[in-house]
Amino acid sequence: MLFSFWRRLPISLPRPTPHCSFRRRLSLFAMGDSPAGGKPKTKPNPTSAPPAFVKDEEYLQRVVPKRIAMFETILNEQTLSRLQLSPDPIKITLPDGNVKEGKKWNTTPFDVAKEISKSLAANALIAKVDGVLWDMSRPFEGDCKLELFNFDTDEGRDTFWHSSAHILGESLEQAYGCRLCIGPCTTRGDLKGFYYDGFYGDLGLNEDHFKHIEAAAKKAVDEKQSFQRIEVTRNQALDIFSENHFKVEIINDLPEDATITVYRCGPLVDLCRGPHIPNSSFIKAFSCLKASSAYWRAKKERESLQRVYGISFPDQKRLKEYKAMLEEAKKYDHRELTKKQELFFFHPLSPGSCFFLPHGARVCNKLLEFIRSQYWKRGYEEVWSPNMYNMQLWETSGHAANYKENMFVFEVDKQEFGLKPMNCPGHCLIFDHRVRSYRELPLRLADFGVLHRNELSGALSGLTRVRRFQQDDAHIFCKESQIKDEIKGVLEFISYVYKVFGFTFDLKLSTRPEKYLGDIVTWDKAEAALEEALNEFGKPWKINEADGAFYGPKIDITVFDAMGRDFQCATLQLDFQLPARFNLSYSAEDETKRERPVMIHRAVLGSVERMFAILLEHYKGKWPFWLSPRQAIVCPVSEKSQQYALEVRDRIHDAGFYVDVDTTDRTINKKVREAQMAQYNYILVVGEKEVGTGQVAVRVRDINDANLQSIDDVLNRFKDETASFK
């Protein structure tokens, strides 16, 4: 799977740029870090008051009035300039085709919403003007198409949480005099809400500080602070934030042609791309969730920051439900369930690398066998590729320039080598090792090889973020004319697997980003092929404008588990750039011509380790029979039936199922209870009666009733459940 290169945008964004599904955490309460790089969290003292701390009042008195004055001056200048522009009539087209009249540089999305209905005006959080997110109070600049979004949409929720991050930042700055760094919303995976990083010197924040922070946030909400926007020059931005070297660093790193925007809410003036909700009063429920440490720019040699995570909603009811969900999920944290089921563990001598115990390995092997069986039916060829490569390979692929700091690099025979963090460059070598013909395409290469990524130690989090892992990774080399059918085939593959797991999922088509490689004609053809494949697939999907990878468009697959949490596991990306970097080609039908293949990166499970954790929590520790590491246990009533129990165990074992026998001297009730606690799917009780009839008393894990069955009937039942993935 190709790792999407990205440069961490240090501006507070509406949504963080995704890279790979493996980087997502499994649950908020279990997170210790974030994409910006983590450190071990600061633990609270539940009996203590917030530690005494002298905030930098001099800093606040110096910078807050200065920033507000500069902001207001620029805002007034820009307002006066806009008023001098001609308010020409414009047409505003709504999604249903209706057209509203307005005035250029005057009419706003809020004006249109108010004209439609009071309810819409009261609930619309953000607008989209010609596909670009737009503040409700920002005037239109010409004829346009308008969409409006409330909290129940991705756009509305993302903006709501992004604005809440500013309220959090305001609270932190006012309460502690910290230097604010970045504060995005976090809406992908299970990491819901937002956070704000700040530099506090020696202060470490923890839960003891939350009431103080929440009180400051409530004050900001009660003041109904408006979010106001200005555009500034680079020099103006540097002047506004001159006392905060973190913001100065962000500004200096922005592209020369970047439009720099600054927002104000109450006393907070912040560097931000926006957009935002109309005002703070929409945030009816606000709560801090967690505090941890992080390094600035994810570099351990840089400043140590404090990060506060929060969540917010338009009403208290949703906040209460969300916290209840977190508590429910906490009970089924995979790191707790493994202690009861002996599935895996970690050791400090190999941080971030999991030890799968026998029962855990059984689940992993079942998952891989399941995917392999589908590969056989769907025309994939499995390959094995090396774990380490000379860095020349990664220079060719571009990973050396963009991803080296996340690789394990070492010297061999005075040359630099690296452990592979992904399989795609190696698969390019496989494709290129001999002349290829169009007749071989599509060529679907699958690889379960071990991957290593040098995650920061503080960012490691159970099975959801590790350094050593495997993926059900595959790359499809095909002709442009085959893209649609291959994409459709992968979507059907994903749908089949997720149905077996009991997941539901959503689809989004992420289109050409602002910065991309290649030509627009090729991009348009690729996007059209993906769109056609999605339409033929038949499941509803949405456009995710300008969120594709720089090397090609992609389909984002969001999966939902039994607790309603969402994750990104599967990957489906088109890539025109890697085949070009490796100069891949095949003989066309006209044998005098060579043509370049298109590469499709796809994974269904994603990281096997991460999927293991998701499934363990999704099933709440109760594995379905086909995947279970403890499918059956035979419990003899007394020593008289113990030999028969062993014979039953052997027959079931020889049939290929995981079965144990309890030969302890405990009572039968105790044996059954222990088996239920250990999550055996079937408990087979045998006494003198069963010995005489050659049967077993079958009890299902969570059902107390038992019924007599022959061994043959039991085996047929096991086979049927395995075949039907029950």
XYZ file of C-alpha atoms in Angstrom, residues 367-707:
341
model
C -7.989 -13.696 8.941
C -5.157 -14.351 6.493
C -6.716 -17.652 5.390
C -10.003 -15.844 4.788
C -8.335 -13.204 2.613
C -6.257 -15.856 0.786
C -9.400 -17.796 -0.064
C -10.801 -14.646 -1.626
C -7.566 -14.034 -3.527
C -7.958 -17.457 -5.119
C -11.491 -16.627 -6.262
C -10.695 -13.072 -7.378
C -7.565 -13.664 -9.423
C -4.823 -12.358 -7.135
C -1.296 -13.789 -7.153
C 0.505 -13.826 -3.811
C 4.161 -12.794 -3.738
C 6.839 -12.623 -1.063
C 9.171 -9.651 -1.151
C 12.292 -8.625 0.846
C 12.075 -6.868 4.195
C 15.079 -4.597 3.593
C 16.214 -2.646 0.561
C 19.080 -0.417 -0.404
C 18.016 3.223 0.033
C 18.373 3.679 -3.716
C 14.963 2.026 -4.038
C 13.385 4.583 -1.698
C 15.107 7.424 -3.519
C 13.532 6.251 -6.762
C 10.100 5.920 -5.174
C 10.360 9.284 -3.427
C 10.036 7.863 0.072
C 13.621 8.761 1.003
C 12.845 12.445 0.548
C 9.414 12.387 2.140
C 9.329 9.542 4.631
C 12.861 8.647 5.713
C 12.416 9.862 9.282
C 9.680 7.236 9.709
C 11.891 4.402 8.459
C 14.391 2.174 10.240
C 17.635 2.920 8.414
C 21.000 1.230 8.967
C 24.309 0.506 7.260
C 25.211 -2.764 5.520
C 28.566 -3.132 3.735
C 29.043 0.637 3.950
C 25.745 1.229 2.135
C 22.503 2.596 3.549
C 19.579 0.201 3.795
C 16.078 0.530 5.199
C 13.391 -1.830 6.458
C 10.389 -1.507 4.188
C 7.496 0.604 5.526
C 5.317 -0.352 2.546
C 5.292 -2.898 -0.292
C 4.590 -0.818 -3.385
C 8.179 -0.035 -4.510
C 9.093 -3.714 -4.216
C 6.075 -4.667 -6.290
C 7.241 -2.230 -8.957
C 10.502 -4.203 -9.096
C 8.513 -7.432 -9.482
C 6.531 -5.963 -12.361
C 9.710 -4.668 -14.005
C 11.920 -7.723 -13.641
C 10.976 -8.870 -17.150
C 9.144 -7.602 -20.229
C 5.399 -7.455 -19.663
C 2.627 -7.795 -22.214
C -0.830 -6.244 -22.291
C -2.137 -9.820 -22.166
C -0.924 -10.111 -18.552
C -2.976 -7.151 -17.401
C -4.565 -6.682 -15.005
C -1.790 -8.125 -12.823
C -2.906 -8.352 -9.189
C 0.007 -8.847 -6.776
C -0.774 -9.540 -3.107
C 1.720 -9.485 -0.220
C 1.366 -10.204 3.503
C 4.973 -9.166 4.150
C 6.080 -7.655 7.449
C 6.367 -3.858 7.467
C 8.187 -1.562 9.888
C 7.546 2.108 10.579
C 9.526 4.126 13.100
C 6.693 5.598 15.130
C 7.547 7.828 18.075
C 7.539 5.851 21.323
C 4.881 8.088 22.862
C 2.632 7.551 19.855
C 2.483 3.764 20.237
C -0.976 2.627 21.290
C -1.795 -1.061 21.700
C -2.389 -2.814 18.381
C -3.751 0.319 16.743
C -0.371 2.000 16.318
C 2.678 -0.205 16.181
C 6.127 -0.329 14.617
C 5.947 -3.846 13.213
C 2.814 -4.997 11.386
C 1.409 -6.838 8.392
C -1.165 -5.775 5.824
C -3.333 -7.598 3.332
C -1.549 -5.426 0.817
C -2.051 -5.681 -2.935
C -1.214 -3.675 -6.026
C -3.034 -3.982 -9.314
C -1.180 -3.050 -12.500
C -3.659 -2.379 -15.278
C -4.432 -0.389 -18.416
C -6.347 2.871 -18.164
C -9.279 1.181 -19.863
C -9.375 -1.417 -17.054
C -9.513 1.035 -14.131
C -13.303 1.040 -13.782
C -13.709 -2.734 -13.680
C -10.780 -3.188 -11.287
C -12.080 -0.535 -8.913
C -15.526 -2.079 -9.010
C -14.002 -5.488 -8.261
C -12.137 -4.106 -5.233
C -15.298 -2.423 -3.933
C -17.167 -5.720 -4.201
C -14.281 -7.441 -2.376
C -14.408 -4.876 0.458
C -18.192 -5.110 0.683
C -18.077 -8.903 0.944
C -15.453 -8.921 3.707
C -17.107 -6.186 5.761
C -20.476 -7.915 5.523
C -18.882 -11.041 6.977
C -17.484 -8.967 9.857
C -20.811 -7.247 10.474
C -19.523 -3.800 9.528
C -21.330 -1.128 7.574
C -19.368 1.412 5.555
C -19.566 4.700 3.683
C -17.803 5.732 0.481
C -16.317 9.042 -0.633
C -14.548 9.921 -3.857
C -11.567 12.161 -3.091
C -10.698 14.252 -6.130
C -7.673 16.179 -7.415
C -6.058 18.250 -4.643
C -4.727 21.755 -5.047
C -1.206 20.420 -5.401
C -0.932 17.389 -7.651
C 1.393 15.622 -10.035
C 0.556 14.800 -13.643
C -1.776 16.440 -16.148
C -5.410 17.404 -15.673
C -6.605 15.285 -18.617
C -5.304 12.100 -16.971
C -6.791 13.118 -13.625
C -10.177 13.807 -15.184
C -10.195 10.409 -16.894
C -9.247 8.664 -13.670
C -11.884 10.468 -11.627
C -14.495 9.678 -14.262
C -13.533 5.987 -14.119
C -13.821 5.960 -10.325
C -17.156 7.748 -10.485
C -18.490 5.277 -13.023
C -17.302 2.343 -10.896
C -18.980 3.811 -7.800
C -22.242 4.330 -9.664
C -22.233 0.777 -10.999
C -21.346 -0.570 -7.559
C -24.715 0.764 -6.463
C -23.977 2.008 -2.935
C -24.547 5.721 -2.181
C -21.371 7.792 -2.130
C -20.249 11.374 -1.713
C -17.688 13.632 -3.331
C -14.789 14.676 -1.114
C -13.520 17.635 -3.092
C -9.777 18.201 -3.443
C -8.848 15.542 -0.854
C -7.179 13.027 -3.180
C -3.548 12.037 -2.820
C -1.061 14.108 -4.808
C -0.379 11.119 -7.079
C -3.982 10.209 -7.926
C -7.641 10.204 -6.845
C -8.839 7.741 -4.236
C -11.916 6.262 -2.639
C -12.162 6.709 1.123
C -13.893 3.840 2.908
C -15.202 4.559 6.410
C -16.278 1.478 8.340
C -18.636 1.461 11.352
C -18.478 -1.104 14.144
C -21.171 -2.405 16.504
C -20.717 0.592 18.840
C -21.133 3.084 16.001
C -17.475 4.095 15.966
C -15.927 4.705 12.583
C -12.502 3.755 11.230
C -10.590 3.851 7.989
C -9.165 0.408 7.304
C -9.530 -0.333 3.615
C -7.459 1.584 1.078
C -8.279 2.149 -2.591
C -6.013 4.591 -4.427
C -5.056 5.236 -8.029
C -1.418 6.045 -8.724
C 0.077 7.371 -11.970
C 3.330 8.571 -10.427
C 5.027 5.443 -9.071
C 4.887 3.609 -12.439
C 6.483 6.699 -13.983
C 9.175 6.915 -11.292
C 10.127 3.293 -11.960
C 9.660 3.714 -15.711
C 7.286 0.754 -15.857
C 5.871 -0.269 -19.202
C 4.268 -3.139 -21.072
C 4.026 -4.153 -24.719
C 0.834 -2.753 -26.197
C -1.380 -4.555 -28.685
C 0.615 -2.708 -31.289
C 3.878 -4.472 -30.434
C 5.926 -1.532 -31.660
C 4.593 0.553 -28.760
C 5.252 0.540 -25.039
C 2.599 1.852 -22.670
C 2.697 2.715 -19.001
C 0.437 0.831 -16.565
C -1.728 2.446 -13.927
C -1.161 1.231 -10.373
C -3.990 0.645 -7.907
C -3.060 0.429 -4.228
C -5.599 -1.499 -2.198
C -5.989 -3.153 1.177
C -9.140 -4.587 2.695
C -8.159 -5.351 6.281
C -5.448 -2.725 6.297
C -3.089 -3.488 9.159
C -3.858 -7.012 10.383
C -2.901 -5.955 13.917
C -5.245 -2.989 13.848
C -8.084 -5.010 12.349
C -7.524 -7.597 15.093
C -8.051 -4.867 17.711
C -11.114 -3.452 15.936
C -12.739 -6.880 15.614
C -11.979 -7.808 19.226
C -13.748 -4.661 20.411
C -16.478 -4.909 17.756
C -17.388 -8.410 18.975
C -16.847 -7.314 22.609
C -14.528 -10.258 23.100
C -17.096 -12.775 21.844
C -15.483 -14.098 18.660
C -17.811 -15.672 16.065
C -17.265 -19.397 15.717
C -15.383 -19.281 12.388
C -12.830 -16.809 13.768
C -12.737 -17.952 17.365
C -9.490 -19.184 18.935
C -11.561 -21.228 21.405
C -14.273 -22.913 19.404
C -15.215 -25.722 21.786
C -14.361 -27.311 25.122
C -15.358 -30.742 26.372
C -16.319 -30.869 30.052
C -16.593 -34.324 31.650
C -19.012 -34.478 34.593
C -16.722 -36.807 36.555
C -13.646 -38.953 36.237
C -15.862 -41.770 34.888
C -16.529 -39.813 31.669
C -13.040 -38.325 31.317
C -11.723 -40.921 28.856
C -14.774 -40.398 26.632
C -14.215 -36.637 26.840
C -10.671 -37.105 25.562
C -11.961 -39.229 22.670
C -14.513 -36.535 21.770
C -11.780 -33.911 21.925
C -9.588 -35.950 19.544
C -12.384 -36.378 16.991
C -13.135 -32.667 16.929
C -9.453 -31.776 16.779
C -8.879 -34.193 13.898
C -11.745 -32.496 12.044
C -9.772 -29.238 12.150
C -11.399 -27.285 14.966
C -9.898 -25.627 18.047
C -11.027 -27.726 21.010
C -9.874 -28.229 24.596
C -10.921 -30.547 27.405
C -11.284 -29.672 31.083
C -9.942 -32.611 33.095
C -9.741 -30.749 36.405
C -11.591 -31.961 39.493
C -13.883 -28.925 39.588
C -17.655 -29.388 39.650
C -19.417 -29.420 36.295
C -21.143 -26.118 37.089
C -17.766 -24.535 37.782
C -16.316 -25.976 34.568
C -19.203 -24.601 32.502
C -18.960 -21.190 34.131
C -15.195 -21.019 33.526
C -15.729 -22.028 29.889
C -18.314 -19.298 29.429
C -15.964 -16.716 30.957
C -13.176 -17.875 28.623
C -15.545 -17.296 25.660
C -15.650 -20.828 24.278
C -18.347 -20.862 21.595
C -19.537 -24.372 22.447
C -19.402 -26.232 25.744
C -19.818 -29.977 25.298
C -20.807 -31.699 28.546
C -20.362 -35.462 28.806
C -21.498 -37.710 31.664
C -22.244 -41.389 32.057
C -25.420 -41.003 29.974
C -23.508 -39.479 27.039
C -20.841 -42.171 27.325
C -23.544 -44.810 26.928
C -25.240 -43.155 23.937
C -22.120 -41.802 22.188
C -23.505 -38.266 22.330
C -22.642 -34.917 23.911
C -24.800 -32.309 25.673
C -24.264 -29.151 23.588
C -24.405 -25.761 25.271
C -23.906 -22.519 23.353
C -21.711 -19.879 25.008
C -24.431 -17.503 26.220
C -27.337 -19.944 26.458
C -27.853 -22.173 29.484
C -30.027 -24.768 27.748
C -28.319 -27.921 26.474
C -29.393 -30.468 23.894
